[in-house]
mmCIF file of C-alpha atoms in Angstrom:
data_model
loop_
_atom_site.group_PDB
_atom_site.id
_atom_site.type_symbol
_atom_site.label_atom_id
_atom_site.label_comp_id
_atom_site.label_asym_id
_atom_site.label_seq_id
_atom_site.Cartn_x
_atom_site.Cartn_y
_atom_site.Cartn_z
ATOM 1 C CA MET A 1 -40.555 12.144 -3.480
ATOM 2 C CA GLY A 2 -40.794 8.735 -1.795
ATOM 3 C CA GLU A 3 -44.008 7.814 -3.626
ATOM 4 C CA VAL A 4 -42.498 8.882 -6.947
ATOM 5 C CA ALA A 5 -39.396 6.788 -6.294
ATOM 6 C CA ALA A 6 -41.453 3.738 -5.355
ATOM 7 C CA THR A 7 -43.645 4.108 -8.449
ATOM 8 C CA THR A 8 -40.604 4.525 -10.687
ATOM 9 C CA ALA A 9 -39.181 1.237 -9.492
ATOM 10 C CA GLY A 10 -42.255 -0.740 -10.549
ATOM 11 C CA ASP A 11 -45.368 -1.904 -8.683
ATOM 12 C CA GLY A 12 -43.948 -5.170 -7.298
ATOM 13 C CA ASP A 13 -40.634 -3.767 -6.174
ATOM 14 C CA GLY A 14 -42.335 -0.537 -5.121
ATOM 15 C CA ALA A 15 -44.509 -2.391 -2.635
ATOM 16 C CA ALA A 16 -41.500 -4.358 -1.368
ATOM 17 C CA MET A 17 -39.529 -1.126 -0.964
ATOM 18 C CA ARG A 18 -42.309 0.538 1.007
ATOM 19 C CA ARG A 19 -42.550 -2.528 3.212
ATOM 20 C CA ALA A 20 -38.775 -2.600 3.832
ATOM 21 C CA VAL A 21 -38.691 1.133 4.572
ATOM 22 C CA ARG A 22 -41.589 0.790 7.007
ATOM 23 C CA ARG A 23 -39.889 -2.045 8.882
ATOM 24 C CA LEU A 24 -36.603 -0.134 9.103
ATOM 25 C CA SER A 25 -38.219 3.160 10.082
ATOM 26 C CA LEU A 26 -40.496 1.730 12.761
ATOM 27 C CA GLY A 27 -37.752 -0.475 14.155
ATOM 28 C CA ALA A 28 -38.212 -4.233 14.144
ATOM 29 C CA ALA A 29 -38.526 -5.856 17.563
ATOM 30 C CA SER A 30 -35.885 -8.584 17.355
ATOM 31 C CA GLU A 31 -32.411 -8.960 15.909
ATOM 32 C CA VAL A 32 -33.720 -11.470 13.386
ATOM 33 C CA GLU A 33 -36.431 -9.103 12.161
ATOM 34 C CA ARG A 34 -33.984 -6.221 11.851
ATOM 35 C CA ALA A 35 -31.546 -8.434 9.938
ATOM 36 C CA GLU A 36 -34.409 -9.531 7.640
ATOM 37 C CA ALA A 37 -35.404 -5.906 6.989
ATOM 38 C CA ALA A 38 -31.804 -4.965 6.112
ATOM 39 C CA GLY A 39 -31.458 -8.114 4.004
ATOM 40 C CA GLU A 40 -34.578 -7.157 2.042
ATOM 41 C CA VAL A 41 -33.058 -3.754 1.250
ATOM 42 C CA GLY A 42 -29.888 -5.464 0.049
ATOM 43 C CA ARG A 43 -31.885 -7.846 -2.139
ATOM 44 C CA LEU A 44 -33.823 -4.946 -3.681
ATOM 45 C CA ALA A 45 -30.612 -2.991 -4.294
ATOM 46 C CA ARG A 46 -29.197 -5.963 -6.177
ATOM 47 C CA SER A 47 -32.335 -6.447 -8.259
ATOM 48 C CA ASP A 48 -31.794 -3.549 -10.695
ATOM 49 C CA GLU A 49 -30.128 -0.175 -10.944
ATOM 50 C CA ARG A 50 -33.360 1.816 -10.932
ATOM 51 C CA THR A 51 -34.426 0.301 -7.642
ATOM 52 C CA LYS A 52 -30.957 0.844 -6.199
ATOM 53 C CA ARG A 53 -31.145 4.548 -7.030
ATOM 54 C CA ALA A 54 -34.692 4.850 -5.695
ATOM 55 C CA LEU A 55 -34.122 3.272 -2.278
ATOM 56 C CA PRO A 56 -32.145 6.165 -0.717
ATOM 57 C CA GLU A 57 -34.867 8.557 -1.818
ATOM 58 C CA LEU A 58 -37.261 6.534 0.339
ATOM 59 C CA GLY A 59 -35.067 7.102 3.390
ATOM 60 C CA VAL A 60 -33.496 3.673 3.939
ATOM 61 C CA VAL A 61 -29.938 4.896 4.425
ATOM 62 C CA PRO A 62 -30.146 6.700 7.829
ATOM 63 C CA PRO A 63 -31.817 3.761 9.645
ATOM 64 C CA LEU A 64 -29.304 1.332 8.127
ATOM 65 C CA VAL A 65 -26.363 3.486 9.290
ATOM 66 C CA SER A 66 -27.940 3.757 12.753
ATOM 67 C CA MET A 67 -28.445 -0.024 12.885
ATOM 68 C CA LEU A 68 -24.822 -0.598 11.900
ATOM 69 C CA ALA A 69 -23.587 1.625 14.735
ATOM 70 C CA ASP A 70 -26.045 0.279 17.340
ATOM 71 C CA ALA A 71 -24.149 -2.133 19.606
ATOM 72 C CA GLY A 72 -27.471 -3.357 21.004
ATOM 73 C CA ALA A 73 -28.836 -4.361 17.613
ATOM 74 C CA GLY A 74 -26.946 -7.672 17.580
ATOM 75 C CA ALA A 75 -24.078 -8.754 15.340
ATOM 76 C CA GLY A 76 -26.387 -10.382 12.764
ATOM 77 C CA ALA A 77 -28.450 -7.233 12.225
ATOM 78 C CA ARG A 78 -25.391 -4.971 12.123
ATOM 79 C CA LEU A 79 -23.604 -7.088 9.525
ATOM 80 C CA ALA A 80 -26.816 -7.280 7.485
ATOM 81 C CA ALA A 81 -26.932 -3.467 7.574
ATOM 82 C CA ALA A 82 -23.305 -3.312 6.368
ATOM 83 C CA ARG A 83 -24.121 -5.646 3.472
ATOM 84 C CA ALA A 84 -27.222 -3.630 2.544
ATOM 85 C CA LEU A 85 -25.251 -0.367 2.543
ATOM 86 C CA LEU A 86 -22.540 -2.031 0.450
ATOM 87 C CA GLU A 87 -25.111 -3.081 -2.148
ATOM 88 C CA LEU A 88 -26.508 0.442 -2.217
ATOM 89 C CA ALA A 89 -23.047 1.987 -2.619
ATOM 90 C CA ARG A 90 -21.777 -0.228 -5.428
ATOM 91 C CA GLY A 91 -21.479 1.675 -8.675
ATOM 92 C CA THR A 92 -23.553 4.704 -7.649
ATOM 93 C CA HIS A 93 -21.908 7.994 -6.745
ATOM 94 C CA ARG A 94 -25.136 9.484 -5.429
ATOM 95 C CA ASN A 95 -25.768 6.610 -3.033
ATOM 96 C CA LYS A 96 -22.234 6.851 -1.641
ATOM 97 C CA VAL A 97 -22.844 10.531 -0.944
ATOM 98 C CA HIS A 98 -26.134 9.619 0.796
ATOM 99 C CA ILE A 99 -24.263 7.135 3.015
ATOM 100 C CA VAL A 100 -21.557 9.646 3.982
ATOM 101 C CA LYS A 101 -24.133 12.359 4.669
ATOM 102 C CA ALA A 102 -26.053 9.910 6.872
ATOM 103 C CA GLY A 103 -23.016 9.917 9.180
ATOM 104 C CA LEU A 104 -21.261 6.618 8.429
ATOM 105 C CA LEU A 105 -17.749 8.026 8.807
ATOM 106 C CA LYS A 106 -18.629 9.883 12.024
ATOM 107 C CA LYS A 107 -19.853 6.610 13.510
ATOM 108 C CA LEU A 108 -16.692 4.630 12.693
ATOM 109 C CA PRO A 109 -15.268 4.935 16.246
ATOM 110 C CA LYS A 110 -18.301 2.894 17.360
ATOM 111 C CA LEU A 111 -17.558 0.181 14.791
ATOM 112 C CA MET A 112 -14.136 -1.001 15.940
ATOM 113 C CA ASP A 113 -15.703 -4.266 17.153
ATOM 114 C CA LEU A 114 -16.620 -4.919 13.511
ATOM 115 C CA SER A 115 -13.167 -4.097 12.142
ATOM 116 C CA THR A 116 -12.640 -7.700 11.016
ATOM 117 C CA SER A 117 -15.788 -7.583 8.846
ATOM 118 C CA HIS A 118 -14.991 -7.910 5.171
ATOM 119 C CA ASP A 119 -18.329 -6.324 4.203
ATOM 120 C CA LEU A 120 -17.597 -3.235 6.296
ATOM 121 C CA ALA A 121 -14.112 -2.970 4.770
ATOM 122 C CA LEU A 122 -15.593 -3.220 1.273
ATOM 123 C CA LEU A 123 -18.152 -0.540 2.187
ATOM 124 C CA LEU A 124 -15.364 1.805 3.296
ATOM 125 C CA LEU A 125 -13.419 0.994 0.123
ATOM 126 C CA SER A 126 -16.474 1.921 -1.944
ATOM 127 C CA VAL A 127 -16.989 5.164 -0.021
ATOM 128 C CA SER A 128 -13.281 6.052 -0.219
ATOM 129 C CA SER A 129 -13.571 6.228 -3.998
ATOM 130 C CA LEU A 130 -15.316 9.578 -3.433
ATOM 131 C CA ALA A 131 -11.787 10.928 -2.917
ATOM 132 C CA ASN A 132 -11.417 10.708 -6.703
ATOM 133 C CA THR A 133 -14.397 13.015 -7.220
ATOM 134 C CA ASP A 134 -15.259 16.604 -6.335
ATOM 135 C CA PHE A 135 -17.099 15.495 -3.183
ATOM 136 C CA PRO A 136 -15.358 16.893 -0.056
ATOM 137 C CA LEU A 137 -14.590 13.583 1.641
ATOM 138 C CA SER A 138 -13.400 13.989 5.239
ATOM 139 C CA THR A 139 -10.666 11.589 6.319
ATOM 140 C CA ALA A 140 -10.617 12.583 10.006
ATOM 141 C CA ASP A 141 -12.506 9.450 11.098
ATOM 142 C CA LEU A 142 -11.852 7.178 8.119
ATOM 143 C CA LEU A 143 -8.045 7.112 8.351
ATOM 144 C CA PRO A 144 -7.826 6.152 12.059
ATOM 145 C CA PHE A 145 -10.218 3.252 11.453
ATOM 146 C CA LEU A 146 -8.234 1.989 8.451
ATOM 147 C CA VAL A 147 -4.884 2.289 10.250
ATOM 148 C CA ALA A 148 -6.203 0.560 13.381
ATOM 149 C CA THR A 149 -7.649 -2.275 11.292
ATOM 150 C CA LEU A 150 -4.371 -2.781 9.428
ATOM 151 C CA GLY A 151 -2.508 -2.963 12.722
ATOM 152 C CA ALA A 152 -4.878 -5.444 14.379
ATOM 153 C CA ALA A 153 -3.660 -9.014 14.765
ATOM 154 C CA ASP A 154 -6.802 -10.995 13.930
ATOM 155 C CA VAL A 155 -7.876 -9.257 10.709
ATOM 156 C CA PRO A 156 -8.441 -11.620 7.731
ATOM 157 C CA ALA A 157 -6.306 -11.117 4.636
ATOM 158 C CA ASP A 158 -9.212 -10.058 2.396
ATOM 159 C CA THR A 159 -10.272 -7.412 4.928
ATOM 160 C CA ARG A 160 -6.706 -6.074 5.062
ATOM 161 C CA LEU A 161 -6.572 -5.869 1.274
ATOM 162 C CA ALA A 162 -9.823 -3.890 1.168
ATOM 163 C CA CYS A 163 -8.457 -1.456 3.778
ATOM 164 C CA LEU A 164 -5.212 -1.105 1.812
ATOM 165 C CA ALA A 165 -7.174 -0.359 -1.343
ATOM 166 C CA ALA A 166 -9.178 2.297 0.517
ATOM 167 C CA LEU A 167 -5.936 3.805 1.801
ATOM 168 C CA ARG A 168 -4.593 3.807 -1.762
ATOM 169 C CA ASN A 169 -7.620 5.830 -2.896
ATOM 170 C CA LEU A 170 -6.688 8.455 -0.308
ATOM 171 C CA SER A 171 -2.908 8.416 -0.788
ATOM 172 C CA ALA A 172 -3.297 8.889 -4.534
ATOM 173 C CA LYS A 173 -4.846 12.337 -3.970
ATOM 174 C CA LEU A 174 -2.454 15.132 -3.083
ATOM 175 C CA GLU A 175 -4.913 16.837 -0.727
ATOM 176 C CA HIS A 176 -5.135 13.714 1.447
ATOM 177 C CA VAL A 177 -1.449 12.719 1.582
ATOM 178 C CA ARG A 178 -0.627 14.888 4.593
ATOM 179 C CA ALA A 179 -3.512 13.359 6.548
ATOM 180 C CA VAL A 180 -2.297 9.862 5.577
ATOM 181 C CA VAL A 181 1.177 10.650 6.947
ATOM 182 C CA THR A 182 -0.048 12.143 10.224
ATOM 183 C CA SER A 183 -2.474 9.245 10.779
ATOM 184 C CA GLY A 184 0.337 6.798 11.538
ATOM 185 C CA ALA A 185 -0.233 4.904 8.303
ATOM 186 C CA VAL A 186 3.498 4.774 7.435
ATOM 187 C CA ARG A 187 4.375 2.836 10.582
ATOM 188 C CA ALA A 188 1.426 0.474 10.075
ATOM 189 C CA LEU A 189 2.351 -0.171 6.439
ATOM 190 C CA LEU A 190 5.987 -0.966 7.253
ATOM 191 C CA ALA A 191 5.064 -3.353 10.059
ATOM 192 C CA PRO A 192 6.084 -7.017 9.630
ATOM 193 C CA SER A 193 2.421 -8.055 9.907
ATOM 194 C CA LEU A 194 1.919 -6.570 6.426
ATOM 195 C CA MET A 195 5.355 -6.770 4.829
ATOM 196 C CA GLU A 196 5.882 -10.406 5.778
ATOM 197 C CA HIS A 197 2.363 -11.413 4.729
ATOM 198 C CA THR A 198 1.411 -12.583 1.241
ATOM 199 C CA GLU A 199 2.988 -10.936 -1.798
ATOM 200 C CA THR A 200 -0.396 -9.392 -2.664
ATOM 201 C CA THR A 201 -0.660 -7.715 0.741
ATOM 202 C CA ALA A 202 2.973 -6.577 0.687
ATOM 203 C CA GLU A 203 2.622 -5.151 -2.816
ATOM 204 C CA ALA A 204 -0.544 -3.233 -1.846
ATOM 205 C CA ALA A 205 1.212 -1.751 1.199
ATOM 206 C CA LEU A 206 4.279 -0.779 -0.862
ATOM 207 C CA ALA A 207 2.054 0.903 -3.449
ATOM 208 C CA VAL A 208 0.565 3.191 -0.773
ATOM 209 C CA LEU A 209 4.050 3.966 0.568
ATOM 210 C CA ALA A 210 5.220 4.816 -2.960
ATOM 211 C CA ASP A 211 2.330 7.278 -3.368
ATOM 212 C CA VAL A 212 3.211 8.931 -0.060
ATOM 213 C CA ALA A 213 6.935 9.074 -0.880
ATOM 214 C CA ALA A 214 6.211 10.673 -4.243
ATOM 215 C CA ALA A 215 4.114 13.470 -2.761
ATOM 216 C CA SER A 216 5.307 14.173 0.775
ATOM 217 C CA ALA A 217 8.730 15.145 2.150
ATOM 218 C CA ALA A 218 7.409 14.475 5.652
ATOM 219 C CA GLY A 219 6.330 11.019 4.540
ATOM 220 C CA ARG A 220 9.756 10.257 3.078
ATOM 221 C CA ARG A 221 11.418 11.431 6.276
ATOM 222 C CA GLU A 222 9.176 9.266 8.423
ATOM 223 C CA MET A 223 9.873 6.205 6.257
ATOM 224 C CA ALA A 224 13.637 6.765 6.282
ATOM 225 C CA GLU A 225 13.637 7.068 10.072
ATOM 226 C CA ASP A 226 11.366 4.091 10.747
ATOM 227 C CA GLU A 227 13.375 1.214 12.192
ATOM 228 C CA GLU A 228 11.356 -1.334 10.201
ATOM 229 C CA ALA A 229 12.013 0.321 6.825
ATOM 230 C CA PRO A 230 15.446 -1.185 5.971
ATOM 231 C CA ARG A 231 14.389 -4.768 6.629
ATOM 232 C CA ALA A 232 11.010 -4.282 4.951
ATOM 233 C CA LEU A 233 12.589 -2.911 1.758
ATOM 234 C CA VAL A 234 15.299 -5.566 1.584
ATOM 235 C CA GLU A 235 12.737 -8.335 2.042
ATOM 236 C CA ALA A 236 10.466 -6.762 -0.579
ATOM 237 C CA MET A 237 13.327 -6.706 -3.099
ATOM 238 C CA ALA A 238 13.919 -10.394 -2.370
ATOM 239 C CA ARG A 239 10.360 -11.299 -3.440
ATOM 240 C CA HIS A 240 11.287 -12.632 -6.858
ATOM 241 C CA GLU A 241 7.768 -13.932 -7.443
ATOM 242 C CA SER A 242 6.400 -10.364 -7.339
ATOM 243 C CA ALA A 243 7.646 -7.841 -9.871
ATOM 244 C CA GLY A 244 5.373 -5.231 -8.264
ATOM 245 C CA CYS A 245 7.048 -5.617 -4.861
ATOM 246 C CA GLN A 246 10.501 -5.225 -6.380
ATOM 247 C CA GLU A 247 9.515 -2.220 -8.488
ATOM 248 C CA HIS A 248 7.867 -0.407 -5.576
ATOM 249 C CA ALA A 249 10.715 -1.271 -3.187
ATOM 250 C CA THR A 250 13.462 -0.050 -5.530
ATOM 251 C CA TYR A 251 11.482 3.130 -6.208
ATOM 252 C CA LEU A 252 11.169 3.735 -2.469
ATOM 253 C CA VAL A 253 14.900 3.236 -1.920
ATOM 254 C CA MET A 254 15.663 5.777 -4.644
ATOM 255 C CA ALA A 255 13.099 8.267 -3.294
ATOM 256 C CA LEU A 256 14.274 7.960 0.309
ATOM 257 C CA ALA A 257 17.981 8.101 -0.539
ATOM 258 C CA HIS A 258 17.452 11.319 -2.501
ATOM 259 C CA GLY A 259 14.855 12.739 -0.137
ATOM 260 C CA GLY A 260 17.277 13.938 2.531
ATOM 261 C CA GLY A 261 16.623 13.239 6.177
ATOM 262 C CA GLY A 262 17.854 9.775 7.043
ATOM 263 C CA GLY A 263 18.405 8.582 3.467
ATOM 264 C CA ARG A 264 22.105 7.782 3.785
ATOM 265 C CA ALA A 265 21.612 6.167 7.179
ATOM 266 C CA LEU A 266 18.868 4.037 5.626
ATOM 267 C CA LEU A 267 21.256 2.860 2.892
ATOM 268 C CA ARG A 268 23.879 1.943 5.462
ATOM 269 C CA ARG A 269 21.378 -0.108 7.460
ATOM 270 C CA MET A 270 20.163 -1.779 4.289
ATOM 271 C CA ARG A 271 23.721 -2.701 3.329
ATOM 272 C CA GLN A 272 24.158 -4.396 6.708
ATOM 273 C CA LEU A 273 20.980 -6.412 6.092
ATOM 274 C CA GLY A 274 22.146 -7.742 2.718
ATOM 275 C CA ALA A 275 20.702 -5.145 0.357
ATOM 276 C CA VAL A 276 23.609 -5.448 -2.092
ATOM 277 C CA GLN A 277 22.982 -9.152 -2.649
ATOM 278 C CA ALA A 278 19.243 -8.567 -3.061
ATOM 279 C CA LEU A 279 19.865 -5.733 -5.523
ATOM 280 C CA LEU A 280 22.311 -7.816 -7.546
ATOM 281 C CA GLU A 281 19.673 -10.506 -7.933
ATOM 282 C CA VAL A 282 17.042 -7.945 -8.937
ATOM 283 C CA SER A 283 19.439 -6.347 -11.431
ATOM 284 C CA LEU A 284 19.857 -9.714 -13.141
ATOM 285 C CA LEU A 285 16.472 -11.397 -12.670
ATOM 286 C CA GLY A 286 13.899 -8.652 -12.086
ATOM 287 C CA SER A 287 11.541 -6.880 -14.470
ATOM 288 C CA PRO A 288 13.086 -4.297 -16.811
ATOM 289 C CA LEU A 289 11.963 -1.434 -14.575
ATOM 290 C CA ALA A 290 13.211 -3.106 -11.391
ATOM 291 C CA ARG A 291 16.516 -4.008 -13.069
ATOM 292 C CA SER A 292 17.114 -0.434 -14.140
ATOM 293 C CA ARG A 293 16.377 0.913 -10.667
ATOM 294 C CA ALA A 294 18.469 -1.765 -8.965
ATOM 295 C CA ALA A 295 21.451 -0.974 -11.191
ATOM 296 C CA LYS A 296 21.187 2.700 -10.257
ATOM 297 C CA ILE A 297 21.047 1.918 -6.517
ATOM 298 C CA LEU A 298 23.998 -0.453 -6.847
ATOM 299 C CA GLN A 299 25.961 2.376 -8.417
ATOM 300 C CA TRP A 300 25.203 4.506 -5.364
ATOM 301 C CA PHE A 301 26.432 1.750 -3.071
ATOM 302 C CA LYS A 302 29.557 1.379 -5.211
ATOM 303 C CA ASP A 303 30.270 5.110 -5.199
ATOM 304 C CA ASP A 304 29.710 5.289 -1.465
ATOM 305 C CA GLY A 305 32.196 2.464 -0.942
ATOM 306 C CA GLN A 306 34.756 4.092 -3.217
ATOM 307 C CA ASP A 307 34.517 7.326 -1.247
ATOM 308 C CA ARG A 308 35.697 5.434 1.803
ATOM 309 C CA ILE A 309 38.585 3.520 0.198
ATOM 310 C CA ARG A 310 39.679 5.538 -2.830
ATOM 311 C CA ALA A 311 42.886 6.531 -1.040
ATOM 312 C CA HIS A 312 44.027 2.899 -1.281
ATOM 313 C CA SER A 313 44.874 1.861 -4.824
ATOM 314 C CA GLY A 314 45.897 -1.686 -3.974
ATOM 315 C CA PRO A 315 46.405 -4.183 -1.173
ATOM 316 C CA ARG A 316 48.748 -2.946 1.521
ATOM 317 C CA MET A 317 50.061 -5.442 4.009
ATOM 318 C CA GLU A 318 53.070 -3.544 5.334
ATOM 319 C CA ALA A 319 51.510 -3.151 8.751
ATOM 320 C CA CYS A 320 51.439 -6.907 9.228
ATOM 321 C CA HIS A 321 55.102 -7.341 8.410
ATOM 322 C CA GLY A 322 57.293 -7.493 11.437
ATOM 323 C CA ASN A 323 54.304 -7.748 13.738
ATOM 324 C CA ASP A 324 55.654 -8.354 17.212
ATOM 325 C CA GLY A 325 52.355 -9.645 18.531
ATOM 326 C CA GLY A 326 51.540 -6.442 20.398
ATOM 327 C CA ALA A 327 48.136 -4.761 20.471
ATOM 328 C CA ASP A 328 49.156 -2.059 18.004
ATOM 329 C CA GLY A 329 50.389 -4.622 15.494
ATOM 330 C CA THR A 330 47.193 -6.687 15.762
ATOM 331 C CA LYS A 331 45.040 -3.615 15.244
ATOM 332 C CA ALA A 332 47.073 -2.602 12.204
ATOM 333 C CA CYS A 333 46.721 -6.097 10.719
ATOM 334 C CA ARG A 334 42.984 -6.039 11.158
ATOM 335 C CA SER A 335 42.770 -2.656 9.486
ATOM 336 C CA ALA A 336 44.809 -3.925 6.555
ATOM 337 C CA VAL A 337 42.618 -6.998 6.184
ATOM 338 C CA ASP A 338 39.496 -4.815 6.278
ATOM 339 C CA ARG A 339 40.931 -2.703 3.461
ATOM 340 C CA ILE A 340 41.670 -5.768 1.370
ATOM 341 C CA VAL A 341 38.136 -7.097 1.877
ATOM 342 C CA LYS A 342 36.652 -3.742 0.887
ATOM 343 C CA GLN A 343 38.826 -3.569 -2.220
ATOM 344 C CA SER A 344 37.819 -7.088 -3.182
ATOM 345 C CA LEU A 345 34.150 -6.251 -2.740
ATOM 346 C CA ASP A 346 34.619 -3.152 -4.838
ATOM 347 C CA MET A 347 36.157 -5.123 -7.683
ATOM 348 C CA ASN A 348 33.367 -7.694 -7.514
ATOM 349 C CA MET A 349 30.809 -4.896 -7.511
ATOM 350 C CA ARG A 350 32.334 -3.359 -10.649
ATOM 351 C CA SER A 351 32.234 -6.717 -12.394
ATOM 352 C CA ILE A 352 28.627 -7.397 -11.474
ATOM 353 C CA MET A 353 27.630 -3.832 -12.265
ATOM 354 C CA ARG A 354 28.952 -4.317 -15.795
ATOM 355 C CA ARG A 355 26.845 -7.474 -16.094
ATOM 356 C CA ALA A 356 23.763 -5.758 -14.696
ATOM 357 C CA THR A 357 24.158 -2.730 -16.960
ATOM 358 C CA ALA A 358 24.708 -4.997 -19.938
ATOM 359 C CA SER A 359 21.574 -6.917 -18.995
ATOM 360 C CA VAL A 360 19.509 -3.727 -18.838
ATOM 361 C CA ASP A 361 20.991 -2.441 -22.119
ATOM 362 C CA MET A 362 20.302 -5.772 -23.813
ATOM 363 C CA THR A 363 16.677 -5.720 -22.653
ATOM 364 C CA ASN A 364 16.243 -2.170 -23.951
ATOM 365 C CA ALA A 365 17.792 -3.181 -27.263
ATOM 366 C CA LYS A 366 15.488 -6.187 -27.570
ATOM 367 C CA GLN A 367 12.461 -4.015 -26.825
ATOM 368 C CA LEU A 368 13.592 -1.515 -29.464
ATOM 369 C CA VAL A 369 14.061 -4.260 -32.041
ATOM 370 C CA ALA A 370 10.687 -5.775 -31.184
ATOM 371 C CA SER A 371 9.024 -2.358 -31.370
ATOM 372 C CA SER A 372 10.671 -1.582 -34.700
ATOM 373 C CA SER A 373 9.849 -4.956 -36.207
ATOM 374 C CA SER A 374 6.192 -4.707 -35.177
ATOM 375 C CA LYS A 375 5.604 -1.513 -37.192
ATOM 376 C CA SER A 376 3.766 -1.910 -40.462
ATOM 377 C CA LEU A 377 5.850 -1.650 -43.574
ATOM 378 C CA PRO A 378 4.911 1.126 -45.978
ATOM 379 C CA CYS A 379 2.758 0.047 -48.893
#
């Protein structure tokens, strides 16, 4: 099989492949030689698709995976092995299967010292795409590595994004959602290190959370009970430069509020953190989808407030009249003032809600007009 594969790739590349396989199989003496052997495999994999498909048939994948996991091989050789495996995996389902079967995922616990490597993160992203195929991809070792990398302090932004994309591949598949929830991914995704990072990172994290919330009651419960969730969602809705952040955040608020568990407690904590102001701004300035969702959530806040004060139809200051300065009179005055403030907020909310709803309706009307006007007239 190996000779056939080498012949198929052409005489020149065939000889180079045999040479690279020999060096990898026999084990080069120094770190430099091992890095050169892995680099040659990567170069050949980039040269053309036929060569890329032929290389695993010659047996290059197992020694590359072993080199990657060998702490004594030296950082240069190990990173060269990661790059070579990445080149082999790109765009080829069969090669990704070869890499998984060679034990890459089982060796991930030995690769935590390389967790900041962008090439390794891209390799795992490429392999994680097998979740979208019929291949039985095991997440038992992959998820802990991804979650640990996302939670590490010194991980570069591009490496984090690759890990988030790999996590998205898994969270998008129903059979993997439970494993994503139990892996601790929810806590890692809601952490300030991700949510307060760039808008691209925050949006990628919110997208994974939205997948989990859509498919898992346990995931929704964990999000609603996480102490970082209220602040993370309010801050995401305040990211006016990112429509994706606002759309994902408003979806999550709706899903968690309806999902039982700590939904109502989450809304109360969000209100204390300024969620109403953030939602008002989204309802007026956000994308059409975010505006619609924000208006719905604002209605929930409004209804919740009315439930608490609907017994009071207008300002009542009787308790303050004739106050003799005692403790009971002071307490009554404070209660009356609180009621007036709540009633004022409720009236303001109704006014702004009308504006927000009108804004959403106007956008829908404009889209309908635009859609109607773009249709071809009959001949």
